[in-house]
CSV table of C-alpha atoms in Angstrom, one decimal:
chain,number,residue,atom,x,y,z
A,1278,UNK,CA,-13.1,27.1,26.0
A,1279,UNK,CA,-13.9,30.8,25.6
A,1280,UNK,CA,-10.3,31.6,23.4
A,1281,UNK,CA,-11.2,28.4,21.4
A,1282,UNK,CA,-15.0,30.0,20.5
A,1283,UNK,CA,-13.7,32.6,18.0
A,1284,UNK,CA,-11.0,29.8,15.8
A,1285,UNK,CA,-12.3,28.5,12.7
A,1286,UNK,CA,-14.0,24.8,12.3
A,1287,UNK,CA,-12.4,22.7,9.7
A,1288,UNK,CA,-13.2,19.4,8.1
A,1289,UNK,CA,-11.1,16.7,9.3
A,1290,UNK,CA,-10.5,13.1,6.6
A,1291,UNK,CA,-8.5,10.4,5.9
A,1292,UNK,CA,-7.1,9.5,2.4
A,1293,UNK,CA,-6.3,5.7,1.9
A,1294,UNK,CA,-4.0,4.7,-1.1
A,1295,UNK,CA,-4.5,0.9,-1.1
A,1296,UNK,CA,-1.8,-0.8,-3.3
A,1297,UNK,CA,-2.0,-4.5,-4.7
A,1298,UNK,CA,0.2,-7.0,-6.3
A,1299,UNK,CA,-2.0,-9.7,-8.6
A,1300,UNK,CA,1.1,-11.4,-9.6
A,1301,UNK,CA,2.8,-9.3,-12.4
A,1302,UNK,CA,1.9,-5.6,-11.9
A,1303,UNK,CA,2.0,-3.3,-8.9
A,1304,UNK,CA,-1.7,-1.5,-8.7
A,1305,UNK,CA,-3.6,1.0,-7.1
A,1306,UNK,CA,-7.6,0.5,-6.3
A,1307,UNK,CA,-9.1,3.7,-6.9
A,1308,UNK,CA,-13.2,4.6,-6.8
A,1309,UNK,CA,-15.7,6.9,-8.6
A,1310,UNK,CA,-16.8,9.2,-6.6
A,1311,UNK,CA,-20.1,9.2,-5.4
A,1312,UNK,CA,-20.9,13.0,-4.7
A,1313,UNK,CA,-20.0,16.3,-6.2
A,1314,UNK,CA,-18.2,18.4,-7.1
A,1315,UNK,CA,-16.5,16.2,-9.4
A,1316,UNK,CA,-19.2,12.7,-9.1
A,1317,UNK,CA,-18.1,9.9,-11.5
A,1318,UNK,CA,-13.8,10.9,-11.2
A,1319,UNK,CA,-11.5,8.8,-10.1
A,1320,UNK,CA,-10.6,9.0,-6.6
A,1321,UNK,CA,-8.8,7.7,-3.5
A,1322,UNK,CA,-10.7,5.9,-1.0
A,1323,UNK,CA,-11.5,8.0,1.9
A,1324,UNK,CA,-14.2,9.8,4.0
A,1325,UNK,CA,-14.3,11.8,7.2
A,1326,UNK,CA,-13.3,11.3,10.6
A,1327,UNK,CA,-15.9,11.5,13.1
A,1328,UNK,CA,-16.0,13.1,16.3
A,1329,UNK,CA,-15.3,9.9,18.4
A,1330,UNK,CA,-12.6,8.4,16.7
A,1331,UNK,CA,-9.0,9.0,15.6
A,1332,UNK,CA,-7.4,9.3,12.0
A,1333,UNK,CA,-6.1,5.6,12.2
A,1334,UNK,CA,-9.9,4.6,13.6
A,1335,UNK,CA,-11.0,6.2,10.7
A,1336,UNK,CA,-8.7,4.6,7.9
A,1337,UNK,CA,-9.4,1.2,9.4
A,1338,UNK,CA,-13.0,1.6,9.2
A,1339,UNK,CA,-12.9,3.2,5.5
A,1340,UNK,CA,-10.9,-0.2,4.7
A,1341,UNK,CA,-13.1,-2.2,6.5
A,1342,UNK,CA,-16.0,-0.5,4.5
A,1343,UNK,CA,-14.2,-1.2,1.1
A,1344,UNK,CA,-12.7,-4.4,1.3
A,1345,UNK,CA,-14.8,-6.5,4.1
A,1346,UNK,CA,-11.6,-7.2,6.1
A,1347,UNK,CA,-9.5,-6.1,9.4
A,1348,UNK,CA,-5.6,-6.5,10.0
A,1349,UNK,CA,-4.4,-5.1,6.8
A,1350,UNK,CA,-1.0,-3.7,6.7
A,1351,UNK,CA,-1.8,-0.3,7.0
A,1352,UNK,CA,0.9,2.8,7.6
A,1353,UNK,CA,0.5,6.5,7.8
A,1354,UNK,CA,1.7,8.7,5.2
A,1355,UNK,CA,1.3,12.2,5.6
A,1356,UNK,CA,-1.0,14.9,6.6
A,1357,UNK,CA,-2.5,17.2,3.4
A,1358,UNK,CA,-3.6,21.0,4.3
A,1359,UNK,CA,-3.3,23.2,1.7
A,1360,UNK,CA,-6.4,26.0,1.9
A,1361,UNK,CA,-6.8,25.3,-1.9
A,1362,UNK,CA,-6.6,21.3,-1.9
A,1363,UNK,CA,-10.4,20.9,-1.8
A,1364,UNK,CA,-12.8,23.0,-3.9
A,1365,UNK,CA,-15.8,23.3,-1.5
A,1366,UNK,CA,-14.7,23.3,1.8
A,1367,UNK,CA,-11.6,23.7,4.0
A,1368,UNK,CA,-10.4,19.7,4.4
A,1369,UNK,CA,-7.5,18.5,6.1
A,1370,UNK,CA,-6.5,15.0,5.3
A,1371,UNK,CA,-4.1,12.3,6.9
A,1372,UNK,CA,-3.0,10.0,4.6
A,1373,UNK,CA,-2.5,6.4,5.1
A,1374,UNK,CA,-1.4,3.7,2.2
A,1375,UNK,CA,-2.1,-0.2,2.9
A,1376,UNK,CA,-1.1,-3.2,1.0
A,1377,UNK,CA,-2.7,-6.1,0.0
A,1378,UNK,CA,-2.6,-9.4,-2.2
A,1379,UNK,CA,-5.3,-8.7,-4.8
A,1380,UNK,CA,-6.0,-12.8,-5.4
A,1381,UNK,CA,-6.9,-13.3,-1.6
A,1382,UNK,CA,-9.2,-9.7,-1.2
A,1383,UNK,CA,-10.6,-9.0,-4.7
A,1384,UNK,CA,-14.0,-11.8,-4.0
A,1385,UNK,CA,-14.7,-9.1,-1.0
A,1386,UNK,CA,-14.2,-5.3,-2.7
A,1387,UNK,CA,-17.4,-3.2,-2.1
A,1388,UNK,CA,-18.9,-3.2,-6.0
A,1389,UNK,CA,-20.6,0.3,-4.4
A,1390,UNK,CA,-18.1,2.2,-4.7
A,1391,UNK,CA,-17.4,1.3,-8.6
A,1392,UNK,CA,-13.4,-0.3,-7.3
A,1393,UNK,CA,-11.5,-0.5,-10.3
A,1394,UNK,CA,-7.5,-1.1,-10.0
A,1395,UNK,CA,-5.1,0.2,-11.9
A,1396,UNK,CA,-1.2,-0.8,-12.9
A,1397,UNK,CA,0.6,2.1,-11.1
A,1398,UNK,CA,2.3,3.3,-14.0
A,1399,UNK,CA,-1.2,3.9,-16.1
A,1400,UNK,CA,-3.3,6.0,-13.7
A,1401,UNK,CA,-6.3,7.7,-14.4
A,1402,UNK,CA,-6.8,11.4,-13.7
A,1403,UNK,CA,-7.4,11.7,-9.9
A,1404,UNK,CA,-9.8,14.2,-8.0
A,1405,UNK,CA,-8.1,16.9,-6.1
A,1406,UNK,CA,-4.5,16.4,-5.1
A,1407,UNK,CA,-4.7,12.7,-5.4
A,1408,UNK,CA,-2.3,12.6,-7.9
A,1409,UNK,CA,0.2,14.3,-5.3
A,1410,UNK,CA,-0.6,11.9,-2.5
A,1411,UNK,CA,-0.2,8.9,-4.7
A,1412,UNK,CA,3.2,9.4,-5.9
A,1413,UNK,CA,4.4,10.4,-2.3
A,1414,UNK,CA,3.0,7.2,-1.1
A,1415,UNK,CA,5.7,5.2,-3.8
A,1416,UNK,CA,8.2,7.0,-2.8
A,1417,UNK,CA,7.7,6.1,1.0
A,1418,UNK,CA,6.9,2.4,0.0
A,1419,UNK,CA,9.9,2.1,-1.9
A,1420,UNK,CA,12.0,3.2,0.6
A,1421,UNK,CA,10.6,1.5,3.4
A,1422,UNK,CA,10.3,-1.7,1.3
A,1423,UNK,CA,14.4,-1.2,0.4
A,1424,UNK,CA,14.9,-1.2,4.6
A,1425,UNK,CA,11.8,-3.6,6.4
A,1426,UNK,CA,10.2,-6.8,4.7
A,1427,UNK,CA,6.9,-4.9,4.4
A,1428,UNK,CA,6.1,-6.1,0.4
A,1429,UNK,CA,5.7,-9.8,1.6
A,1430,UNK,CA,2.1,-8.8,2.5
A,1431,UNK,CA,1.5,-8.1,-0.8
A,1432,UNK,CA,2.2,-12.2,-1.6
A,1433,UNK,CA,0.2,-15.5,-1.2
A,1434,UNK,CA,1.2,-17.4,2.1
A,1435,UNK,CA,3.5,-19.4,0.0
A,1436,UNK,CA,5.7,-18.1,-3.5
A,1437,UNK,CA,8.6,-19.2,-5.5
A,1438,UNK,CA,12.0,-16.9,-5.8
A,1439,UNK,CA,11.0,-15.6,-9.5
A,1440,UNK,CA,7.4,-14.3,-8.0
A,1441,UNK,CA,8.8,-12.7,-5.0
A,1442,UNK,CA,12.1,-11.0,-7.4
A,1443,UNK,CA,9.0,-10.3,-9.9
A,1444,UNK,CA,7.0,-8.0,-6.9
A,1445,UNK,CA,10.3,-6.4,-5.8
A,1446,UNK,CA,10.7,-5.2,-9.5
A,1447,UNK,CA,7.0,-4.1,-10.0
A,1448,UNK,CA,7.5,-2.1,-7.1
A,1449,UNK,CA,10.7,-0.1,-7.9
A,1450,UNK,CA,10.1,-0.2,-11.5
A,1451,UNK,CA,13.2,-1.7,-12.2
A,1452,UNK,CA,15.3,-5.8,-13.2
A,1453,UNK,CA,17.2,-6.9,-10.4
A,1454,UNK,CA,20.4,-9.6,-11.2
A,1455,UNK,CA,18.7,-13.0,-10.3
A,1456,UNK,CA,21.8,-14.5,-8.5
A,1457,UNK,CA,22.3,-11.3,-6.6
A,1458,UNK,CA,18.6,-11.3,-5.5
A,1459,UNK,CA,18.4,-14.6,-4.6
A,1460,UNK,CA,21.7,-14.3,-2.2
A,1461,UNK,CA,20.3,-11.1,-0.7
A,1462,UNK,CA,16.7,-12.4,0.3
A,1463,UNK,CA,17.9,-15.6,1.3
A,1464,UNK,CA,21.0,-14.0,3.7
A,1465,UNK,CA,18.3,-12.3,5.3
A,1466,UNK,CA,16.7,-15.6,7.3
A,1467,UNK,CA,13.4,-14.5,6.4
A,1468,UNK,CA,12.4,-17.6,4.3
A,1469,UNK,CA,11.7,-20.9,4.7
A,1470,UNK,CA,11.9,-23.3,1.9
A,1471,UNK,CA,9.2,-25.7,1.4
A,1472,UNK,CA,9.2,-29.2,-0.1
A,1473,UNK,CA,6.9,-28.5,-2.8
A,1474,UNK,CA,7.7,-26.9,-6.1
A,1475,UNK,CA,5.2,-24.2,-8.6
A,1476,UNK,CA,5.7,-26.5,-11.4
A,1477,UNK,CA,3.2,-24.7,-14.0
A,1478,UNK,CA,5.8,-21.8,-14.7
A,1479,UNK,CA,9.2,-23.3,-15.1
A,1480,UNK,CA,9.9,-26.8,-16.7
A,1481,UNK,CA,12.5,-27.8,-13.1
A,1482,UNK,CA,9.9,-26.0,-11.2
A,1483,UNK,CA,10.4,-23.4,-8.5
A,1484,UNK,CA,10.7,-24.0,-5.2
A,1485,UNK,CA,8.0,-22.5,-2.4
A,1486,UNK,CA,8.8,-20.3,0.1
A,1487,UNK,CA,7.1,-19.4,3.2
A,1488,UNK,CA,7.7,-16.4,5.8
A,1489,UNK,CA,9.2,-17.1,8.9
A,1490,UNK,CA,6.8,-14.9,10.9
A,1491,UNK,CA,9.7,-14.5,13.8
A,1492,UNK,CA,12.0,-13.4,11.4
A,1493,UNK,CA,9.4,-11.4,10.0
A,1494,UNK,CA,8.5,-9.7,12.9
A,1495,UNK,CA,12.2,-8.4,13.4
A,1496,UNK,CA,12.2,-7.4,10.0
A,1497,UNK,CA,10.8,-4.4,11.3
A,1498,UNK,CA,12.5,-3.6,13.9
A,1499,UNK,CA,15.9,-3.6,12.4
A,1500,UNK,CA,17.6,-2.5,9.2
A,1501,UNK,CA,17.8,-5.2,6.4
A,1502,UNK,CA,19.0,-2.9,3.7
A,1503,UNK,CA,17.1,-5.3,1.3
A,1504,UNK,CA,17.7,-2.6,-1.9
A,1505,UNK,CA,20.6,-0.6,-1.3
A,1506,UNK,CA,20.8,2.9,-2.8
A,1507,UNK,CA,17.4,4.5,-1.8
A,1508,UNK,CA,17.2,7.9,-1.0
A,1509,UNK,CA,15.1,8.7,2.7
A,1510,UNK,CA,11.7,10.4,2.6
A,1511,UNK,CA,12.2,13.8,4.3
């Protein structure tokens, strides 16, 4: 412990960029900040980690905090440690982005932190290097969405074809060929087609589909090339 005496103390946090579909946009939930410098901007959810608990510990609780609710997808991003990135103390920061359907969670968001959510392609200015953090996080959800069937937490338990094609284009910000869609999500085993039909949005009505949660499961553990043609994160 004696060489350990002399090394600088730093403060240790976690950065949680919590992304929602509601159905027609892809959106981030973002806070005011409660203390300064910098009270009332626009910020990530986040807060330190504390002596007795790890980084992913700490993201769970922050989430748990914020929305009322365990088991949400949740993946690490990225650890953030510029000198500069914070303007009154050191701060090192891991990063974590989650996902969530925004109909199911949004009766249990924390009104104390001033939640607001915001299509991902109109953000507000964010504190610090939010902005930075953000961005990366598409990047890494797009390409892990184009290999693993991780958007499908972003839907209801059930969904029709157009709403799940609809999510996949929010996401990458770009129109998919319907047929080809259909034959590429369907090829995969993932679905299973229910008996009942959305008949509010179409005039034949759509059927539902449901996750197989085996299939899903797998999904993970192998390489579906769901969207071929993205680049890897380095």
């Amino acid at each position: 412990m004696q060489e350990y005496s002399e090394q600088k103390h730093f403060l240790f946090a976690v950065d949680c960029i919590i992304f929602g579909y509601d159905g027609q946009e892809l959106k981030l939930l973002v806070i005011k900040r409660g203390i300064e410098p910098l009270k009332g901007s626009w910020s990530l959810v986040g807060g330190f980690i504390s002596d007795t608990e790890s980084s992913e510990n700490a993201a769970v609780r922050v989430l748990k905090d914020l929305t009322g609710l365990d088991g949400i997808y949740m993946e690490q991003l990225y650890g953030f440690s510029e000198p500069d990135r914070d303007t009154v103390e050191r701060t090192i920061s891991i990063a974590y982005f989650a996902l969530i359907d925004i109909q199911k969670y949004k009766q249990q968001i924390n009104e104390n932190y001033h939640p607001a959510w915001f299509s991902i392609n109109q953000l507000p200015e964010l504190i610090f290097d939010h902005s930075k953090i953000v961005e990366l996080a598409k990047e890494k959800l797009r390409y892990n969405a184009a290999l693993h069937p991780l958007l499908f937490e972003l839907l209801p338990d059930k969904f029709t074809m157009p709403q799940l094609q609809s999510l996949y284009e929010a996401v990458y910000n770009a129109e998919f060929d319907k047929g080809n869609f259909n034959r590429k999500l369907l090829s995969t085993k993932l679905l299973l087609k229910l008996k009942d039909k959305d008949k509010l949005n179409s005039k034949k009505g759509a059927f539902y589909y449901m996750v197989d949660p085996n299939k899903y499961n797998e999904g993970f553990k192998n390489f579906l090339n769901l969207i071929p043609g993205q680049n890897a994160i380095k």
